C-alpha positions as CSV (number, residue, x, y, z in Angstrom):
1,X,-120.1,-2.4,-153.2
2,X,-120.5,-0.3,-151.0
3,X,-122.2,-2.2,-148.6
4,X,-120.2,-5.0,-149.0
5,X,-117.3,-2.6,-147.9
6,X,-119.6,-1.4,-145.4
7,X,-120.3,-4.7,-143.9
8,X,-116.5,-6.2,-143.7
9,X,-114.9,-5.5,-140.8
10,X,-112.5,-3.1,-141.6
11,X,-108.7,-4.2,-142.5
12,X,-106.9,-4.6,-140.0
13,X,-103.7,-2.3,-139.3
14,X,-100.7,-3.3,-140.0
15,X,-98.4,-3.1,-136.1
16,X,-96.2,-0.1,-136.3
17,X,-93.2,-2.3,-136.5
18,X,-91.5,-3.0,-132.9
19,X,-88.5,-0.6,-131.5
20,X,-85.4,-1.7,-131.1
21,X,-84.1,-2.4,-127.7
22,X,-82.9,1.1,-126.0
23,X,-79.0,1.4,-126.9
24,X,-78.4,2.2,-122.9
25,X,-79.9,-1.3,-121.8
26,X,-76.8,-3.0,-124.4
27,X,-73.9,-0.4,-123.7
28,X,-75.1,-0.8,-119.9
29,X,-74.6,-4.8,-120.2
30,X,-71.3,-4.1,-123.0
31,X,-69.6,-1.6,-120.1
32,X,-70.5,-4.0,-117.3
33,X,-68.7,-7.0,-119.2
34,X,-65.9,-4.9,-120.0
35,X,-65.7,-3.8,-115.9
36,X,-65.7,-7.2,-115.5
37,X,-62.7,-8.6,-116.9
38,X,-61.3,-5.9,-116.1
39,X,-61.3,-7.1,-112.6
40,X,-60.9,-10.5,-113.1
41,X,-58.1,-9.6,-115.1
42,X,-56.5,-7.6,-112.3
43,X,-57.4,-11.1,-110.2
44,X,-55.6,-13.3,-112.7
45,X,-52.5,-10.8,-112.5
46,X,-52.7,-10.5,-108.5
47,X,-53.3,-14.0,-107.3
48,X,-49.6,-15.9,-109.0
49,X,-47.3,-13.7,-106.8
50,X,-49.3,-14.6,-103.5
51,X,-49.2,-18.1,-104.8
52,X,-45.8,-18.4,-105.3
53,X,-45.0,-17.2,-101.7
54,X,-46.7,-20.4,-100.8
55,X,-45.5,-22.9,-103.0
56,X,-42.7,-23.3,-105.4
57,X,-42.4,-22.6,-109.2
58,X,-42.1,-26.6,-110.2
59,X,-45.6,-26.9,-108.1
60,X,-46.9,-24.3,-109.7
61,X,-45.9,-25.5,-113.2
62,X,-48.0,-28.7,-112.0
63,X,-51.1,-26.5,-111.7
64,X,-50.1,-24.3,-115.1
65,X,-50.1,-27.5,-117.0
66,X,-53.7,-28.2,-115.6
67,X,-54.9,-25.5,-118.2
68,X,-53.1,-26.5,-121.3
69,X,-54.7,-30.1,-121.2
70,X,-58.3,-28.1,-119.7
71,X,-58.2,-25.8,-123.5
72,X,-57.6,-28.4,-125.5
73,X,-60.9,-30.5,-123.7
74,X,-62.7,-27.7,-124.1
75,X,-63.0,-27.4,-127.2
76,X,-65.4,-30.5,-127.3
77,X,-68.6,-28.0,-125.8
78,X,-68.2,-25.0,-128.1
79,X,-70.5,-26.4,-130.8
80,X,-72.7,-27.1,-127.5
81,X,-73.0,-23.8,-126.4
82,X,-73.9,-22.5,-130.0
83,X,-76.5,-24.8,-130.3
84,X,-78.0,-23.3,-126.9
85,X,-78.0,-20.3,-127.5
86,X,-79.9,-20.5,-130.6
87,X,-82.0,-23.0,-130.0
88,X,-82.9,-22.1,-126.6
89,X,-84.1,-18.2,-128.1
90,X,-85.7,-19.8,-130.9
91,X,-87.9,-21.7,-128.3
92,X,-88.5,-19.2,-125.8
93,X,-89.7,-16.7,-128.6
94,X,-91.9,-19.4,-129.4
95,X,-93.4,-19.7,-125.7
96,X,-91.9,-23.8,-126.0
97,X,-90.6,-24.2,-122.2
98,X,-90.8,-28.3,-122.8
99,X,-88.6,-27.9,-125.6
100,X,-85.9,-26.1,-124.0
101,X,-86.8,-28.8,-121.1
102,X,-85.6,-31.0,-123.9
103,X,-82.9,-29.4,-125.1
104,X,-81.3,-29.4,-122.3
105,X,-81.6,-32.8,-121.1
106,X,-80.0,-33.9,-124.7
107,X,-77.3,-31.9,-124.5
108,X,-76.8,-32.1,-120.7
109,X,-76.6,-36.0,-121.1
110,X,-74.7,-36.2,-124.0
111,X,-71.7,-33.9,-122.9
112,X,-72.0,-35.4,-119.6
113,X,-71.3,-38.8,-121.5
114,X,-68.7,-37.6,-123.0
115,X,-67.3,-35.7,-120.1
116,X,-66.6,-39.9,-118.2
117,X,-65.1,-40.9,-121.8
118,X,-62.9,-38.1,-121.8
119,X,-62.1,-38.6,-118.2
120,X,-61.5,-42.0,-118.3
121,X,-59.2,-41.7,-121.4
122,X,-57.0,-39.1,-119.5
123,X,-56.8,-41.6,-116.5
124,X,-55.5,-43.9,-118.7
125,X,-53.3,-41.9,-120.6
126,X,-52.0,-40.2,-117.2
127,X,-48.6,-42.6,-117.1
128,X,-47.5,-41.0,-120.2
129,X,-48.3,-37.3,-119.7
130,X,-46.4,-37.6,-116.7
131,X,-43.4,-38.8,-118.9
132,X,-44.2,-36.1,-121.7
133,X,-43.9,-33.3,-119.1
134,X,-41.3,-34.7,-117.7
135,X,-42.5,-34.8,-114.1
136,X,-40.3,-35.6,-111.6
137,X,-40.8,-39.2,-109.6
138,X,-41.6,-37.1,-106.0
139,X,-44.2,-35.2,-108.0
140,X,-46.2,-37.8,-109.9
141,X,-49.3,-38.1,-107.2
142,X,-49.5,-34.6,-106.7
143,X,-49.6,-34.3,-110.6
144,X,-52.1,-36.9,-110.8
145,X,-54.3,-35.6,-108.5
146,X,-53.8,-31.6,-109.6
147,X,-54.7,-33.1,-113.5
148,X,-57.6,-35.2,-112.9
149,X,-59.0,-32.9,-110.4
150,X,-59.2,-29.6,-113.2
151,X,-60.4,-31.7,-116.0
152,X,-62.9,-33.5,-114.1
153,X,-64.1,-30.1,-112.5
154,X,-64.1,-28.3,-115.9
155,X,-65.9,-31.6,-117.2
156,X,-69.0,-31.3,-115.2
157,X,-69.3,-27.2,-115.9
158,X,-69.2,-28.2,-119.8
159,X,-72.2,-30.1,-118.7
160,X,-74.2,-28.3,-116.5
161,X,-72.8,-24.7,-117.7
162,X,-75.9,-25.3,-120.3
163,X,-77.8,-23.2,-117.6
164,X,-75.4,-19.6,-118.6
165,X,-76.0,-20.2,-122.1
166,X,-79.7,-20.1,-120.9
167,X,-80.0,-17.0,-119.5
168,X,-78.3,-15.4,-122.5
169,X,-80.6,-17.0,-124.6
170,X,-83.8,-14.8,-123.2
171,X,-82.0,-11.9,-122.1
172,X,-81.4,-12.2,-118.8
173,X,-77.1,-11.5,-120.0
174,X,-76.7,-9.3,-116.6
175,X,-77.8,-11.9,-114.5
176,X,-75.3,-14.4,-115.9
177,X,-72.1,-11.6,-115.8
178,X,-73.2,-11.4,-112.1
179,X,-72.6,-14.5,-111.3
180,X,-69.8,-14.4,-113.4
181,X,-67.7,-12.3,-111.4
182,X,-69.1,-13.6,-108.1
183,X,-68.0,-16.7,-108.7
184,X,-64.2,-15.6,-109.8
185,X,-64.3,-13.4,-106.5
186,X,-65.1,-16.0,-104.8
187,X,-62.8,-18.1,-105.8
188,X,-59.7,-15.5,-105.4
189,X,-61.0,-15.2,-101.1
190,X,-61.2,-19.5,-101.1
191,X,-57.5,-19.3,-102.9
192,X,-56.4,-16.9,-99.9
193,X,-58.1,-18.7,-97.7
194,X,-56.5,-22.2,-98.2
195,X,-53.4,-21.2,-98.9
196,X,-53.7,-19.5,-95.1
197,X,-54.1,-23.0,-93.7
198,X,-51.2,-24.3,-95.5
199,X,-53.1,-26.3,-98.6
200,X,-50.2,-25.1,-100.9
201,X,-50.9,-25.8,-105.0
202,X,-54.3,-27.7,-103.6
203,X,-55.7,-24.7,-102.8
204,X,-55.6,-23.4,-106.2
205,X,-57.3,-26.7,-107.1
206,X,-60.2,-26.2,-104.2
207,X,-61.0,-22.4,-104.9
208,X,-61.6,-23.7,-108.1
209,X,-64.1,-26.0,-107.8
210,X,-65.7,-24.3,-105.5
211,X,-65.8,-21.6,-108.6
212,X,-67.6,-23.4,-110.6
213,X,-69.9,-25.2,-108.1
214,X,-71.5,-21.4,-106.9
215,X,-71.5,-20.5,-110.8
216,X,-73.5,-23.6,-112.0
217,X,-76.1,-24.0,-108.9
218,X,-76.8,-20.2,-109.2
219,X,-77.1,-19.9,-112.8
220,X,-79.2,-23.8,-112.7
221,X,-81.8,-21.8,-110.0
222,X,-81.7,-18.4,-112.6
223,X,-82.7,-20.1,-115.4
224,X,-85.6,-22.1,-113.1
225,X,-86.9,-18.8,-112.8
226,X,-86.6,-16.9,-116.1
227,X,-88.5,-20.0,-117.4
228,X,-91.1,-21.6,-114.8
229,X,-92.2,-24.8,-115.8
230,X,-88.6,-25.8,-116.5
231,X,-88.2,-29.6,-116.6
232,X,-84.8,-31.7,-117.2
233,X,-84.8,-35.7,-116.7
234,X,-82.8,-38.3,-118.7
235,X,-86.2,-39.4,-120.0
236,X,-86.7,-36.1,-122.4
237,X,-83.8,-37.1,-124.3
238,X,-84.1,-37.2,-128.1
239,X,-81.5,-38.7,-130.2
240,X,-82.6,-36.7,-133.5
241,X,-81.0,-33.3,-131.7
242,X,-77.5,-35.2,-131.3
243,X,-77.2,-34.6,-134.7
244,X,-77.6,-30.7,-134.3
245,X,-74.6,-30.6,-130.9
246,X,-72.4,-32.8,-132.8
247,X,-72.7,-32.1,-136.7
248,X,-73.2,-28.2,-136.0
249,X,-70.0,-26.2,-136.1
250,X,-68.0,-29.0,-136.9
251,X,-65.8,-27.0,-138.6
252,X,-65.4,-24.1,-136.0
253,X,-64.7,-26.5,-133.2
254,X,-62.0,-27.6,-135.2
255,X,-60.4,-24.4,-135.6
256,X,-61.0,-23.3,-132.6
257,X,-58.9,-26.6,-131.6
258,X,-56.3,-25.9,-133.3
259,X,-56.7,-22.0,-132.5
260,X,-56.0,-23.6,-128.3
261,X,-53.4,-25.7,-129.3
262,X,-51.0,-23.2,-131.3
263,X,-52.4,-20.8,-127.8
264,X,-50.7,-22.9,-125.8
265,X,-48.2,-24.4,-127.7
266,X,-45.3,-22.4,-125.9
267,X,-46.1,-24.2,-122.3
268,X,-46.7,-27.5,-124.1
269,X,-43.1,-27.1,-125.8
270,X,-41.2,-25.8,-122.5
271,X,-43.3,-28.2,-120.5
272,X,-42.2,-31.5,-122.7
273,X,-38.5,-30.0,-123.9
274,X,-37.2,-28.7,-120.4
275,X,-40.0,-29.2,-118.0
276,X,-42.9,-28.1,-115.8
277,X,-40.5,-25.1,-114.1
278,X,-40.0,-24.2,-117.5
279,X,-43.9,-24.0,-118.6
280,X,-43.8,-22.1,-115.2
281,X,-42.3,-20.0,-116.9
282,X,-43.6,-19.5,-120.0
283,X,-47.2,-19.0,-118.1
284,X,-46.0,-16.2,-115.4
285,X,-44.3,-14.7,-118.5
286,X,-47.7,-14.5,-120.8
287,X,-49.6,-12.8,-118.1
288,X,-49.3,-9.4,-118.5
289,X,-49.3,-9.4,-122.3
290,X,-52.3,-11.7,-122.3
291,X,-54.1,-9.3,-120.0
292,X,-53.1,-6.0,-121.7
293,X,-55.1,-7.4,-124.8
294,X,-58.2,-8.3,-123.8
295,X,-59.4,-4.8,-125.3
296,X,-58.9,-6.1,-128.8
297,X,-60.2,-9.2,-128.7
298,X,-63.2,-7.6,-127.6
299,X,-62.6,-5.0,-130.5
300,X,-62.5,-8.5,-132.9
301,X,-65.6,-9.6,-131.1
302,X,-67.2,-6.3,-132.8
303,X,-65.8,-7.2,-136.0
304,X,-67.6,-10.8,-136.4
305,X,-71.3,-8.9,-135.4
306,X,-71.0,-6.0,-138.1
307,X,-69.4,-8.4,-140.9
308,X,-72.4,-10.2,-140.3
309,X,-75.1,-7.2,-140.9
310,X,-73.4,-6.5,-143.9
311,X,-73.4,-10.1,-145.4
312,X,-70.3,-10.2,-148.2
313,X,-72.5,-10.3,-151.8
314,X,-72.1,-9.6,-154.6
315,X,-73.4,-6.0,-153.9
316,X,-70.7,-3.5,-154.4
317,X,-72.3,-1.5,-151.3
318,X,-71.9,-4.8,-149.4
319,X,-68.1,-5.5,-150.1
320,X,-67.8,-0.9,-149.3
321,X,-69.0,-1.7,-146.0
322,X,-67.2,-5.5,-145.1
323,X,-63.7,-3.1,-146.4
324,X,-64.9,-0.6,-143.9
325,X,-65.6,-2.5,-141.5
326,X,-62.3,-4.2,-141.5
327,X,-60.1,-0.9,-141.6
328,X,-62.1,-0.2,-138.6
329,X,-61.4,-3.0,-136.8
330,X,-58.0,-2.8,-138.1
331,X,-57.1,0.0,-136.8
332,X,-58.5,0.3,-133.6
333,X,-56.5,-2.9,-133.4
334,X,-53.2,-1.2,-134.4
335,X,-54.2,1.4,-131.7
336,X,-54.8,-0.4,-128.3
337,X,-52.2,-3.2,-129.1
338,X,-49.5,-0.1,-129.7
339,X,-50.1,1.6,-126.7
340,X,-49.4,-1.3,-124.4
341,X,-47.5,-4.1,-126.1
342,X,-43.9,-1.7,-126.8
343,X,-44.5,-0.8,-123.2
344,X,-45.0,-4.7,-121.9
345,X,-41.8,-5.4,-124.0
346,X,-39.5,-2.6,-123.5
347,X,-40.0,-2.6,-119.9
348,X,-40.8,-5.9,-119.5
349,X,-37.7,-6.0,-116.7
350,X,-38.5,-3.3,-114.1
351,X,-42.0,-4.1,-114.2
352,X,-41.9,-7.9,-113.9
353,X,-39.6,-7.0,-110.5
354,X,-42.5,-4.8,-109.3
355,X,-44.9,-7.4,-110.0
356,X,-43.2,-10.2,-108.7
357,X,-40.7,-9.0,-106.3
358,X,-37.4,-10.1,-106.3
359,X,-35.8,-13.2,-107.0
360,X,-34.7,-16.0,-109.3
361,X,-38.1,-16.5,-111.3
362,X,-38.5,-12.6,-111.9
363,X,-34.4,-12.6,-113.5
364,X,-36.0,-15.4,-115.8
365,X,-39.7,-14.3,-116.4
366,X,-38.5,-10.5,-117.6
367,X,-36.5,-11.9,-121.0
368,X,-38.9,-14.5,-121.5
369,X,-41.8,-11.5,-121.9
370,X,-40.0,-9.3,-123.8
371,X,-39.7,-12.1,-126.5
372,X,-44.0,-13.8,-126.4
373,X,-45.1,-10.0,-126.0
374,X,-44.2,-9.1,-129.5
375,X,-45.2,-13.2,-131.2
376,X,-48.2,-11.8,-128.9
377,X,-48.9,-8.8,-130.9
378,X,-47.9,-10.2,-133.7
379,X,-50.6,-12.6,-133.3
380,X,-53.4,-9.8,-132.2
381,X,-53.0,-7.8,-135.5
382,X,-55.0,-10.4,-137.5
383,X,-57.8,-10.8,-135.4
384,X,-59.4,-8.0,-138.1
385,X,-59.2,-10.2,-140.5
386,X,-60.2,-13.5,-139.0
387,X,-63.3,-12.0,-137.5
388,X,-64.6,-10.2,-141.0
389,X,-64.3,-13.5,-142.6
390,X,-66.0,-15.4,-139.5
391,X,-68.9,-13.0,-139.6
392,X,-69.1,-13.7,-143.6
393,X,-69.4,-17.4,-142.3
394,X,-66.2,-18.3,-143.9
395,X,-63.4,-20.3,-142.0
396,X,-61.1,-21.2,-145.0
397,X,-59.0,-17.8,-143.3
398,X,-58.6,-19.9,-140.2
399,X,-57.3,-22.8,-141.3
400,X,-54.9,-20.9,-143.7
401,X,-53.5,-18.8,-140.6
402,X,-53.4,-22.3,-138.6
403,X,-51.5,-23.9,-141.8
404,X,-49.5,-20.9,-141.4
405,X,-48.7,-20.9,-137.7
406,X,-47.7,-24.7,-137.9
407,X,-45.5,-24.4,-140.7
408,X,-44.0,-21.6,-138.9
409,X,-43.7,-23.3,-135.3
410,X,-42.1,-26.9,-136.9
411,X,-39.0,-24.9,-138.3
412,X,-39.1,-23.5,-134.9
413,X,-39.2,-26.8,-133.2
414,X,-36.4,-28.0,-135.7
415,X,-34.5,-25.5,-135.3
416,X,-34.3,-26.4,-131.5
417,X,-33.7,-29.3,-131.3
418,X,-31.2,-29.4,-133.7
419,X,-29.3,-26.1,-132.9
420,X,-26.0,-27.0,-131.4
421,X,-26.3,-24.8,-128.8
422,X,-28.7,-26.6,-127.1
423,X,-26.7,-29.8,-126.7
424,X,-25.4,-30.5,-123.9
425,X,-27.0,-27.7,-122.0
426,X,-29.5,-28.6,-119.6
427,X,-29.9,-25.5,-117.5
428,X,-33.7,-24.2,-118.5
429,X,-32.1,-20.3,-118.6
430,X,-29.9,-21.4,-121.6
431,X,-32.6,-23.2,-123.1
432,X,-35.3,-21.2,-122.3
433,X,-34.3,-18.8,-124.0
434,X,-33.4,-19.7,-127.8
435,X,-37.0,-21.6,-127.7
436,X,-38.8,-18.7,-127.0
437,X,-37.1,-16.4,-129.6
438,X,-37.6,-19.3,-132.3
439,X,-41.5,-19.7,-131.3
440,X,-41.7,-15.0,-131.7
441,X,-39.9,-15.3,-134.7
442,X,-41.8,-18.0,-135.9
443,X,-45.5,-16.6,-134.8
444,X,-44.2,-13.6,-136.7
445,X,-43.8,-14.7,-139.7
446,X,-46.9,-16.6,-140.1
447,X,-48.9,-13.6,-139.1
448,X,-47.4,-11.3,-141.7
449,X,-48.1,-13.8,-144.2
450,X,-51.4,-14.1,-143.4
451,X,-51.7,-10.3,-143.3
452,X,-50.5,-9.8,-146.8
453,X,-52.7,-12.5,-147.9
454,X,-56.1,-10.8,-146.1
455,X,-55.1,-7.3,-146.4
456,X,-54.9,-8.2,-150.3
457,X,-58.2,-10.2,-149.9
458,X,-60.1,-7.7,-147.8
459,X,-58.6,-3.9,-149.8
460,X,-57.2,-4.8,-152.9
461,X,-54.1,-3.4,-151.8
462,X,-50.6,-4.3,-150.0
463,X,-49.7,-0.8,-149.4
464,X,-52.4,-0.1,-146.7
465,X,-51.0,-3.2,-145.0
466,X,-47.9,-0.9,-144.4
467,X,-49.5,2.0,-144.2
468,X,-52.2,1.2,-141.9
469,X,-50.4,-1.6,-139.7
470,X,-46.6,-2.3,-140.0
471,X,-45.4,1.2,-139.6
472,X,-47.6,2.3,-136.8
473,X,-46.3,-0.6,-134.7
474,X,-42.9,-0.4,-135.8
475,X,-42.7,3.2,-135.2
476,X,-44.0,2.7,-131.5
477,X,-41.8,0.2,-131.0
478,X,-39.2,2.8,-131.7
479,X,-40.9,5.1,-129.3
480,X,-41.0,2.5,-127.0
481,X,-37.4,2.1,-127.1
482,X,-35.9,5.3,-127.4
483,X,-38.3,5.8,-124.0
484,X,-37.0,3.0,-122.0
485,X,-33.2,4.4,-123.4
486,X,-33.7,8.0,-121.8
487,X,-35.3,6.8,-118.2
488,X,-33.0,3.6,-118.2
489,X,-31.0,4.8,-115.8
490,X,-34.0,6.0,-113.4
491,X,-35.6,2.7,-113.9
492,X,-32.3,0.9,-113.1
493,X,-31.6,2.9,-109.6
494,X,-35.1,2.2,-108.2
495,X,-34.9,-1.4,-109.7
496,X,-31.5,-2.1,-107.5
497,X,-33.3,-0.8,-104.4
498,X,-35.7,-2.9,-105.2
499,X,-34.0,-5.9,-105.6
500,X,-31.5,-4.7,-102.3
501,X,-34.3,-3.6,-100.0
502,X,-37.6,-5.3,-101.1
503,X,-39.7,-1.7,-98.8
504,X,-38.4,0.8,-101.5
505,X,-40.4,-1.5,-104.1
506,X,-42.8,1.8,-104.7
507,X,-40.0,3.9,-106.0
508,X,-39.8,1.3,-109.0
509,X,-43.5,1.8,-109.0
510,X,-43.7,5.7,-109.7
511,X,-40.7,5.3,-112.1
512,X,-43.0,2.6,-113.9
513,X,-46.3,4.8,-113.5
514,X,-44.2,8.1,-114.8
515,X,-42.6,6.5,-118.0
516,X,-46.0,5.0,-118.7
517,X,-48.0,8.9,-118.4
518,X,-45.0,10.0,-120.2
519,X,-45.3,6.7,-123.1
520,X,-49.5,7.8,-123.4
521,X,-49.1,11.6,-124.1
522,X,-46.4,10.8,-126.7
523,X,-47.7,8.0,-128.6
524,X,-51.3,9.0,-129.3
525,X,-49.6,12.2,-130.8
526,X,-47.7,10.0,-133.6
527,X,-49.8,7.9,-134.2
528,X,-53.1,9.7,-134.7
529,X,-51.4,11.2,-138.2
530,X,-51.3,7.9,-139.1
531,X,-54.0,6.1,-138.1
532,X,-56.7,8.6,-138.0
533,X,-58.1,10.5,-140.9
534,X,-58.6,14.1,-141.2
535,X,-62.1,14.7,-140.5
536,X,-61.9,12.8,-137.3
537,X,-58.7,14.5,-135.4
538,X,-60.9,17.7,-136.3
539,X,-63.5,15.9,-133.8
540,X,-61.7,14.2,-131.7
541,X,-59.9,18.1,-131.8
542,X,-63.0,19.3,-131.2
543,X,-64.3,17.4,-128.3
544,X,-61.2,17.0,-126.3
545,X,-59.5,21.2,-126.4
546,X,-60.8,24.7,-125.7
547,X,-62.3,26.3,-129.0
548,X,-59.6,29.0,-128.7
549,X,-57.5,25.7,-129.5
550,X,-58.6,23.1,-131.4
551,X,-58.3,24.8,-134.4
552,X,-54.8,25.6,-133.8
553,X,-54.3,21.5,-133.0
């Protein structure tokens, strides 16, 4: 026995578990991504005023409508991105570069064929779309060029964008983010150049094409460097892989299609019921609120992964962990939204005048921004509930919320069409406000109904919804209203000066800066008692205040 033991090879020792990637690298990628999104948001906010100086509002409305069409068509590629990420990561772990080549060849060829069919369908439907959006006869040729051009560029990127997913899958996230930053900076520079050359609204299309061409070529080069031996060819097309691309994630694609449609429904309704100018006004009115809500969207993204880790099951510990994920995500969402949305809504008029300057567009955008901000605020509050559900692999709550939004929107549209005040009133200024108010109320009703159902389903008690979500939100709006009333005299004075003499615009910006500073100091003190637990308040006091003061705080 001893001899056998001595002659036998020593038992292999289990390898120590691999340490996870250093947190610093992940945190660095997250911080880089947040910084990139802030820079992107800044360019998106800065470009519309510049564009409006070189084109009319109707032309800009045609360009805004492009992205209504693009958003619908983009849903066709959502399942493709997921397959690229999952399968490329799997093959990369196995060292099978040839399998990655077959995957990309099949996906890009399938997506390219689908893109051609979609572009052909758009070309055939173009006369009906021009009638639907009530495009004037003298603008129809321009609208056709813009819409077909923008969709063609986007469809080409849907095919070639697979390389960006490959970089994510092989751990080159930072490289892809740098390419994305460089691409939208190049786009912004091209827009400025082409506008100064007198290209008008076509400058936006040319810069859009330049951005995606740059990103596609750069990502393809980086992917080939990351995967030596990667080969793409039509002969590597594998029909067996089509089932994964078109069947897997079909429910997610349908949910995304509904979400995208509902997200752009205000511009679609404004463009179809009133005209392209109304679509442009809705687009401008939603720029600042959508940009301000980007941080809350990242909270929901974290909630998806956290919920997936805990995996809802019959285990009591897992259910408690999911409730904690939802509670934390909900509190963070409420706090981040309460910090920016009420201020944007109540100070919409001076903010829009400081952003767009004096003019007819500012006078129409400011009241629209009030209602669109409130509606978007209500919608973003539902993010944690749907995120936790998706992390558990459930799409049912998404479709419940979509159904509530569709029902509420149907009532809102019926009210706008059947309201006696809309009859015989063709002026956009008269029709825009009832439409915006109806859409806002419909969104708030749908969000509140869904939150009541989701909170009962996830937390088990409705009382927490009022305490954690509704009360802090209402208090934030009440505080913003009081602050606006107290400061309105000074802001209106600055506003009048800026309207009379654009050179006095810095005074308006200074007034808004001081107002936001007061708002940022008062709101946390008020909401901390509602959203933070006693231990959390003590921890923040210890970290932020001197030792002599934190006990008192």
